[in-house]
Coordinates of C-alpha atoms in Angstrom, one line a residue:
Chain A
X1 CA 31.1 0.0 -1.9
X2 CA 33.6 -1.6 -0.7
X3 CA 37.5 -1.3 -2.0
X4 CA 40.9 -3.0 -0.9
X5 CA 43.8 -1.1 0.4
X6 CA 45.4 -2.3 -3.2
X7 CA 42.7 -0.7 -5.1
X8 CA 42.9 2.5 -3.3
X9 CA 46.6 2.6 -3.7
X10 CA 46.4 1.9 -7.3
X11 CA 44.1 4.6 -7.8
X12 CA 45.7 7.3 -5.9
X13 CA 49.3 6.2 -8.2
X14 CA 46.6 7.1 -11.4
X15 CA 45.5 10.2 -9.4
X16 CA 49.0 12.0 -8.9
X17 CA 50.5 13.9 -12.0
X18 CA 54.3 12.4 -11.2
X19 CA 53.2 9.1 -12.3
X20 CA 50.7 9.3 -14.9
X21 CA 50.5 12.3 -17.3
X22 CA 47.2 13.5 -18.6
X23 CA 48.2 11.8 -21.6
X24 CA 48.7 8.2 -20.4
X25 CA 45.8 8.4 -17.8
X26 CA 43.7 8.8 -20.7
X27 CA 44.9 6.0 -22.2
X28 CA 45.4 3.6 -19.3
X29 CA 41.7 4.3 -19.0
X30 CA 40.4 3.9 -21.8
X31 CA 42.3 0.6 -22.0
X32 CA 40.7 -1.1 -18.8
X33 CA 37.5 0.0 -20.0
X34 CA 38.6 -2.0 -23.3
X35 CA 39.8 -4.9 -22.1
X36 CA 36.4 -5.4 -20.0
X37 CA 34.3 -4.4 -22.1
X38 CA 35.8 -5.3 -25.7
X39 CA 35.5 -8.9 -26.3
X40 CA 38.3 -9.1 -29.2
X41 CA 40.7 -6.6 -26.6
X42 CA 44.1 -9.1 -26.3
X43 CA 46.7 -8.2 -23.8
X44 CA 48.4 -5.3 -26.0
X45 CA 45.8 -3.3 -24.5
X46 CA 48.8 -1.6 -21.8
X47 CA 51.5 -1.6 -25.1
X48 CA 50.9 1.5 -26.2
X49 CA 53.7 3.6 -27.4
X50 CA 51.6 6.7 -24.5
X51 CA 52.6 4.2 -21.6
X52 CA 55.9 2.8 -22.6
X53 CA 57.8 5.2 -19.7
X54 CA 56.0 4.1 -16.9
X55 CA 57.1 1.3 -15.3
X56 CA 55.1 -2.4 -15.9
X57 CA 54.2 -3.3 -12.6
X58 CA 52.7 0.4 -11.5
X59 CA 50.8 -0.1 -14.8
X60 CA 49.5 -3.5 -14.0
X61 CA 48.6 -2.3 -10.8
X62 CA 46.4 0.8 -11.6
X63 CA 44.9 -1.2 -14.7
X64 CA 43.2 -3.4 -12.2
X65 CA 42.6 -0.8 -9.5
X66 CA 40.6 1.0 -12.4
X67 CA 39.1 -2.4 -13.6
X68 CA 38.2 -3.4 -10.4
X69 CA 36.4 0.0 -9.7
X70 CA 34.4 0.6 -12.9
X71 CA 33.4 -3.4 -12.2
X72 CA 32.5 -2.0 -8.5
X73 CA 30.8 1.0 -9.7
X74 CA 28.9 -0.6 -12.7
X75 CA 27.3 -3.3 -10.3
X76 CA 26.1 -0.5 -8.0
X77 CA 24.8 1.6 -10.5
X78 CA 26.9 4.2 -9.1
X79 CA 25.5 8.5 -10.2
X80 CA 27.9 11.1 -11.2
X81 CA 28.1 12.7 -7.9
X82 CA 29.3 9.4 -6.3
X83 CA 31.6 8.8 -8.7
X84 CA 33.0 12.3 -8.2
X85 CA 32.9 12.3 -4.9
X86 CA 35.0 8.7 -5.1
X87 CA 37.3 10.4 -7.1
X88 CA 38.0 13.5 -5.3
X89 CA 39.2 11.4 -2.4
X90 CA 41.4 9.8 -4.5
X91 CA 42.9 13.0 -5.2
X92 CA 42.0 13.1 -8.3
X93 CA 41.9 16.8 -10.1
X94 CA 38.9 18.2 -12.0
X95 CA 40.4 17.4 -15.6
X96 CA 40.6 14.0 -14.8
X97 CA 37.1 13.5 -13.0
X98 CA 35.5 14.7 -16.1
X99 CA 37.6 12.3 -18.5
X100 CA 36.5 9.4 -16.2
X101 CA 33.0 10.6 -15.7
X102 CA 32.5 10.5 -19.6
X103 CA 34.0 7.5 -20.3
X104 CA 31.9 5.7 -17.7
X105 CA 29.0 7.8 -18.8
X106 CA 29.7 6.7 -22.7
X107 CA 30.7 2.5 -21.7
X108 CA 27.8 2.5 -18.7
X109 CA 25.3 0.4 -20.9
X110 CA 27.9 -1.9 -22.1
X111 CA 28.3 -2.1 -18.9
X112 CA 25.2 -3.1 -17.2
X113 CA 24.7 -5.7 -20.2
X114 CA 27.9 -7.1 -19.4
X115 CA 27.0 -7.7 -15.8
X116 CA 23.3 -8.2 -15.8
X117 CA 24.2 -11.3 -18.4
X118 CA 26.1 -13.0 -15.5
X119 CA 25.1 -15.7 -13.3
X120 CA 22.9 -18.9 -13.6
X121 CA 19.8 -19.5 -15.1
X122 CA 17.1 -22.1 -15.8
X123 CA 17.6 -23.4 -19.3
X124 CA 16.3 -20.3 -21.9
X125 CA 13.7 -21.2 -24.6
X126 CA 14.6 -19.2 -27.7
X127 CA 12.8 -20.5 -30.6
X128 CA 10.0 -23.1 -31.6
X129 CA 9.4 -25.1 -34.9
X130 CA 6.4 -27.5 -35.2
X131 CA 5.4 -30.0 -37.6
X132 CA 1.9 -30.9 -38.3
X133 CA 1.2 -34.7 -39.8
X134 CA -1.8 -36.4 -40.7
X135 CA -1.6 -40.2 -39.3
X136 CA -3.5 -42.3 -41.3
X137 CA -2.1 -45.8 -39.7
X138 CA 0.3 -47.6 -37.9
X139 CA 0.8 -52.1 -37.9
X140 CA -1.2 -52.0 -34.9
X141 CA -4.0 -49.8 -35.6
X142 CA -5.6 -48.7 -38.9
X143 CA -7.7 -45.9 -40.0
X144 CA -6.3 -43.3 -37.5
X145 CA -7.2 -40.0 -39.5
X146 CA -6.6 -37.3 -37.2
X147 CA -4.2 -34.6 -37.3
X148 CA -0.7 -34.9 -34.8
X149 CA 1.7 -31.7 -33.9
X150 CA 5.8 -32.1 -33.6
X151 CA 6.8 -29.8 -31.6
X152 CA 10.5 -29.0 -30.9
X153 CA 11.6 -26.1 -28.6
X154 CA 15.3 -24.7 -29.0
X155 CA 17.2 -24.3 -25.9
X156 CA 19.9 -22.2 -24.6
X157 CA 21.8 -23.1 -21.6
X158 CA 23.9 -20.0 -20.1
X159 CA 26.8 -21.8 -18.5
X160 CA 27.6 -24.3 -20.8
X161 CA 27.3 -23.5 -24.6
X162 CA 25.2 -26.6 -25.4
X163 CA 21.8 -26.2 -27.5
X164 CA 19.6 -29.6 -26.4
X165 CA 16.5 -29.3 -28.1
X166 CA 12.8 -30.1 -26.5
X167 CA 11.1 -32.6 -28.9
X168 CA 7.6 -33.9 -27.9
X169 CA 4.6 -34.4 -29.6
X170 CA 0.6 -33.8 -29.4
X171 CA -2.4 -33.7 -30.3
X172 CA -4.6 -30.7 -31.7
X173 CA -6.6 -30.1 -28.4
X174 CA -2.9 -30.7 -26.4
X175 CA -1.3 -27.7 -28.7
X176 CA -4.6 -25.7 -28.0
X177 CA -4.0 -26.7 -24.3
X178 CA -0.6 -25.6 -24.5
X179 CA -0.8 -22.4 -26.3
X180 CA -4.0 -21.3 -24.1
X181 CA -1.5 -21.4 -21.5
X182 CA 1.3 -19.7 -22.6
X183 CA -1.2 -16.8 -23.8
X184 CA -2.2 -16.6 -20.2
X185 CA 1.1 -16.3 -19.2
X186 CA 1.4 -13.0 -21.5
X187 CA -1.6 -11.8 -21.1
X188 CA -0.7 -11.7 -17.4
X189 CA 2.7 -10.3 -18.6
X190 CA 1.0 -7.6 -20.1
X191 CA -1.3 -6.7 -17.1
X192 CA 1.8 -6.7 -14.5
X193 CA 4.1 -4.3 -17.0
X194 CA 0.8 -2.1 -16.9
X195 CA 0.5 -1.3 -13.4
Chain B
X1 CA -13.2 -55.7 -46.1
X2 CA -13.7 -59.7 -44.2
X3 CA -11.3 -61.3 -41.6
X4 CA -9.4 -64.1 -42.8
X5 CA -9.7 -66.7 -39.9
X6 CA -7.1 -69.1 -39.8
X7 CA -7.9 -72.5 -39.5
X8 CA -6.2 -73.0 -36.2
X9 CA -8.3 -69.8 -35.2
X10 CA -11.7 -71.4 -36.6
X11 CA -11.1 -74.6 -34.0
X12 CA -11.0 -72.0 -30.7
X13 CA -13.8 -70.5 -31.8
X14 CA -15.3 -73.3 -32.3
X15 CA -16.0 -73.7 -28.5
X16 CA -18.1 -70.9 -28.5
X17 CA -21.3 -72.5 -29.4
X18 CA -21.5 -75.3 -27.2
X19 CA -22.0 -72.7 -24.1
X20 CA -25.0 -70.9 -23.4
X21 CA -24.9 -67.0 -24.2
X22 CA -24.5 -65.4 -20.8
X23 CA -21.0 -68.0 -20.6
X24 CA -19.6 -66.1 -24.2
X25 CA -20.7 -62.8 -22.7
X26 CA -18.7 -63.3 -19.8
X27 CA -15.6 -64.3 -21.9
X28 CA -16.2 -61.0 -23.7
X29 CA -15.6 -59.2 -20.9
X30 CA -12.9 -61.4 -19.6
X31 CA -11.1 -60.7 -23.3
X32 CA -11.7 -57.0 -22.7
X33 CA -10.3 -56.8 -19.3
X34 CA -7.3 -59.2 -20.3
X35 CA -6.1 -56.3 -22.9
X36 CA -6.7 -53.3 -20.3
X37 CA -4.6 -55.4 -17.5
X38 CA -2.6 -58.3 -18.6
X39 CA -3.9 -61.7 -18.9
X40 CA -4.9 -63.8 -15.3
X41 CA -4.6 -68.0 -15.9
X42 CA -6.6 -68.4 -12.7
X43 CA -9.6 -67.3 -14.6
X44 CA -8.9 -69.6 -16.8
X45 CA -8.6 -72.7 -14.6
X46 CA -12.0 -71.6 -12.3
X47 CA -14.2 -71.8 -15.4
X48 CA -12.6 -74.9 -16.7
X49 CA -13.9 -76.6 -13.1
X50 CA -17.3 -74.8 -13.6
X51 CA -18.1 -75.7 -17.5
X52 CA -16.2 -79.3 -16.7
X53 CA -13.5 -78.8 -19.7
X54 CA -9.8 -78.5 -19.8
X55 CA -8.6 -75.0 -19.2
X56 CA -6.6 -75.2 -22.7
X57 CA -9.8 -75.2 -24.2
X58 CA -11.0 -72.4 -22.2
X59 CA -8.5 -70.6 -23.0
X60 CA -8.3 -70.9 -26.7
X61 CA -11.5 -69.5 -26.7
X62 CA -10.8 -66.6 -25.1
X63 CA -7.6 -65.7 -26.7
X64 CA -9.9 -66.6 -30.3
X65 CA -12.2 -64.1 -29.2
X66 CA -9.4 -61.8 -28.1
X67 CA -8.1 -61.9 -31.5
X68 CA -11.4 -61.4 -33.6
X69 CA -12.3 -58.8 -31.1
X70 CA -8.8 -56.7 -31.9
X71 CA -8.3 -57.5 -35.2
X72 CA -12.0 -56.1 -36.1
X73 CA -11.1 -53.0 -34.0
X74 CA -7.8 -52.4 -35.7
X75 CA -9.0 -52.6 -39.2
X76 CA -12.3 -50.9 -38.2
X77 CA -14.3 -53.1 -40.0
X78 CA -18.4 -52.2 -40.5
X79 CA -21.0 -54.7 -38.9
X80 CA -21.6 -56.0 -42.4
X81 CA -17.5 -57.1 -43.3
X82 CA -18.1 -58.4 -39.6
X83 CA -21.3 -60.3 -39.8
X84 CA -20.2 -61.6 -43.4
X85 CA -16.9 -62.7 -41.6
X86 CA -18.4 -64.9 -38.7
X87 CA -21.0 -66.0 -40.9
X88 CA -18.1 -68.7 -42.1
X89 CA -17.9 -70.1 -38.5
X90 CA -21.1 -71.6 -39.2
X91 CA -22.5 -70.3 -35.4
X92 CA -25.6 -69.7 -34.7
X93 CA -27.9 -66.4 -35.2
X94 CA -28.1 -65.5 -31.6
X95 CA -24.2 -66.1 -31.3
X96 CA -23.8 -64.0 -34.2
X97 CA -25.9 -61.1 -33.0
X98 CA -24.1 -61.6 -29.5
X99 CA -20.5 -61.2 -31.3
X100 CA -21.7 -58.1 -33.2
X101 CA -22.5 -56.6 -30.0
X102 CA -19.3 -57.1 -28.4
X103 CA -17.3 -55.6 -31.2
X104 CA -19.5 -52.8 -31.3
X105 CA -19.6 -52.5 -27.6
X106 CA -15.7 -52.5 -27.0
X107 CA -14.6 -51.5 -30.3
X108 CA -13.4 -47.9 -29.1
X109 CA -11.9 -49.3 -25.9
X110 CA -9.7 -52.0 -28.2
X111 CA -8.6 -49.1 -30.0
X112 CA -7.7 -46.9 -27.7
X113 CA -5.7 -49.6 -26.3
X114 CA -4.0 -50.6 -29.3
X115 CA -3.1 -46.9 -29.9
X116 CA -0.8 -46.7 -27.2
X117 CA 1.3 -49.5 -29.3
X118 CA 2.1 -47.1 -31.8
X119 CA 5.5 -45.9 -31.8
X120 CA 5.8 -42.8 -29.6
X121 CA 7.8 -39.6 -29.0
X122 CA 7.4 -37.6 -25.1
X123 CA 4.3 -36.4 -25.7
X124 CA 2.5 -33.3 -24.1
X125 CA 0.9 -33.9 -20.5
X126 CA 0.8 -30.2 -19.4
X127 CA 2.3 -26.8 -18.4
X128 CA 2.6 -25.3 -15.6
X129 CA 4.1 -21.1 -15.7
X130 CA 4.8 -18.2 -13.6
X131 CA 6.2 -14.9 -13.7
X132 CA 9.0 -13.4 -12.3
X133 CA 11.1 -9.9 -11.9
X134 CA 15.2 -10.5 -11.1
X135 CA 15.5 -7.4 -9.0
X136 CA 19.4 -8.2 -8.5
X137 CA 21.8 -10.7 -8.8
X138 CA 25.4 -10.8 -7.9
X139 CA 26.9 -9.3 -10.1
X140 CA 24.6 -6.0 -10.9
X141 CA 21.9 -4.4 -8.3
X142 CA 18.9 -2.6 -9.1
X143 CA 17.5 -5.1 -12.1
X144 CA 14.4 -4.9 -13.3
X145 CA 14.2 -8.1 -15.4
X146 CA 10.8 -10.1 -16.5
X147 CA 10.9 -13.6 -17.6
X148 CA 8.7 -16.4 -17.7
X149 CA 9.7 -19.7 -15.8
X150 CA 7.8 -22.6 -17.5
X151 CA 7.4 -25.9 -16.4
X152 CA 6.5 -28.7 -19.0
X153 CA 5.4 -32.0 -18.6
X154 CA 5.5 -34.5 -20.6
X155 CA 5.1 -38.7 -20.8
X156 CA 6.7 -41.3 -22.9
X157 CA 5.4 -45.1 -22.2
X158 CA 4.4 -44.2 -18.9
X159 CA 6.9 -42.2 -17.4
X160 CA 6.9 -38.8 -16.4
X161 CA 9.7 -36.1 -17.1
X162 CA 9.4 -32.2 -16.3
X163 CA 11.7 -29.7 -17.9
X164 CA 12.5 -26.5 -16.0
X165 CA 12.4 -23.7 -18.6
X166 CA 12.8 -19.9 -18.5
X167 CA 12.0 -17.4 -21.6
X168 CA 11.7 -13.7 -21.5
X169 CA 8.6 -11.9 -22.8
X170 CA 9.8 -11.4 -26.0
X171 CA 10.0 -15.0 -27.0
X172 CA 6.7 -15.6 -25.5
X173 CA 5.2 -13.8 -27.6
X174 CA 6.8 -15.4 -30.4
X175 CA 5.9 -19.0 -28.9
X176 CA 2.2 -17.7 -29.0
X177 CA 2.4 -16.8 -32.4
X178 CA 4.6 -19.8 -34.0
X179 CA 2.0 -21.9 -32.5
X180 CA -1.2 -20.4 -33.4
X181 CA -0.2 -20.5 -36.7
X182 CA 0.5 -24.1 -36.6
X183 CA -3.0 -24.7 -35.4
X184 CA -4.4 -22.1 -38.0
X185 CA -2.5 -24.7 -40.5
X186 CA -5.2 -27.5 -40.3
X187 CA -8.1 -24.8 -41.0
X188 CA -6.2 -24.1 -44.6
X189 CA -7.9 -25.3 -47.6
X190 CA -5.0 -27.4 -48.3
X191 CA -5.3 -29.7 -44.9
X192 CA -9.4 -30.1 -45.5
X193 CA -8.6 -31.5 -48.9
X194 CA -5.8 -33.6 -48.0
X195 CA -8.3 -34.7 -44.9
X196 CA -11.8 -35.5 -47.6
X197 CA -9.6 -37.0 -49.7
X198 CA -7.8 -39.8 -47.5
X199 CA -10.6 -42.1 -46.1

């Protein structure tokens, strides 16, 4: 894991005592875990009454250096002991590696979720809704009898928040076609998860 | 249910008669082959030379046969409402047997044919699927993360369009399901009625 020099310097201001009392480490850090984590967290997060004394821009600065790091550490999957480790170079003392070991323990899934749900993707299926008619005739041919499917399959793109919709249609054999396939697709599923 | 021939109709049908049999066979299958592919005039003049008529007249006959040929297919008409409706053209018996046979012979085709006139939606060609694990992605390491990636294909008129879809295995389970059920739908007491009673 890499870090910048402006990281590490923001972290070592949150390490000493002079600058950051137990007090308002504990809530600087719970506050950049908020404000990444929190979807509704505005940019009061740093107002608290706890952090009024310390000066902005040394607050702006460690908020990101501990940002940044969680962000750094959460990607990696980073254990306890590396985290420790991190944190002891930093000079940080025992008290506080606990506090920031158990508030990374208690946000990690949140985390991961966060991050895993980043990036691009093929456009996601998440629901399907049929229709089944019965076409009897049409101006150019009569006496069809014989059943016909609607199908419509509801799509999510991740990057933009459109929903376009699959609509097609098909006959009874063409839906047994298609869902014969998509069983063998779980079916395989089911075999790979097994081994 | 009988055809009703228009007069105009009656007149270029009227040629048939006055060639021999294998000639209004071979116009069947010109007829035939004129509504798989698109009609060909050339056809039309090389007979003309070979039966010493006007190729208007050839092909008035052709285009009359044409028409009694898919009209009979569309409406699905039986041999009797068919027999009973040429029977007004005044033709011979051996013409009229000959006639039969053609709409009997190419009555499936013709319908097939006019069935792609209907009005139509994308319809389902095929799928194609494979599965895949994201182990890791920019922004987290060390995934483990199944989803399907799905590739449909469908045509409309002719052309060909693919869609690139992913789902996880969660929804394709729910896919499977939804659908079965929609093809569990026709085996429901209410779809064989609704099917025996509409005939």
């Amino acid at each position: 894991m890499e870090l910048s020099e402006y990281v590490q310097r923001g972290f070592q201001t949150l390490a000493d005592p002079g600058s950051f009392d137990s007090n308002a480490f504990a809530l600087l850090l719970r506050a950049a875990f908020q404000s990444l984590l929190d979807a509704r967290a505005d940019e009061a997060a740093l107002d608290h009454p706890g952090l009024k004394h310390i000066d902005p821009v040394v607050l702006k600065h460690c908020h990101a250096a501990a940002a940044t790091y969680i962000l750094e550490a959460g990607k990696h999957r980073v254990d306890k002991s590396t985290l420790s480790t991190y944190l002891e170079d930093c000079k940080f003392d025992q008290d506080r590696i606990e506090i920031f070991c158990t508030e990374y323990q208690n946000n990690k899934n949140s985390l991961e979720t966060l991050l895993g749900s980043i990036g691009r993707a093929l456009p996601h299926v998440t629901d399907v809704s049929w229709r089944l008619e019965y076409q009897i005739k049409t101006n150019q041919l009569h006496k069809m009898y014989r059943p016909g499917y609607l199908v419509t399959l509801n799509v999510e793109n991740s990057d933009s928040q459109s929903h376009p919709e699959i609509i097609f249609s098909c006959s009874m054999e063409q839906l047994q076609d298609l869902v014969g396939k998509l069983k063998d697709a779980s079916k395989s599923l089911e075999r790979a998860t097994q081994l | 249910m009988l055809l009703d021939l228009s007069e105009e109709h009656k007149e270029h049908l009227a040629f048939l008669p006055q060639v021999d049999s294998a000639v209004v066979a071979e116009f069947g299958r010109i007829a035939v082959e004129f509504l798989r592919r698109g009609s060909n005039p050339k056809i039309y003049e090389g007979a003309a030379r070979k039966l010493n008529v006007s190729s208007d007249t050839i092909q008035h006959g052709v285009e009359g046969l044409t028409y009694l040929l898919t009209e009979s297919s569309k409406l699905m008409i039986s041999e009797l409402d068919f027999q009973d409706s040429v029977f007004v053209l005044g033709f011979p018996e051996e013409l009229n047997r000959l006639l039969l046979q053609l709409y009997l012979d190419n009555r499936k085709e013709i319908r097939t044919i006019l069935n792609e006139l209907t009005p139509r939606l994308p319809s389902y060609h095929s799928l194609e699927w494979r599965l895949d694990v994201q182990l890791a992605s920019r922004s987290l390491r060390q995934q483990i993360k199944p989803a399907v990636t799905l590739k449909l294909h469908l045509d409309q008129n002719g052309d060909h369009s693919t869609h690139l879809l992913q789902t996880d295995p969660a929804t394709l389970l729910h896919l499977v399901q939804q659908l079965e059920q929609a093809l569990e739908e026709m085996k429901t007491s209410h779809c064989r009625r609704v099917v025996r009673s509409i005939k």
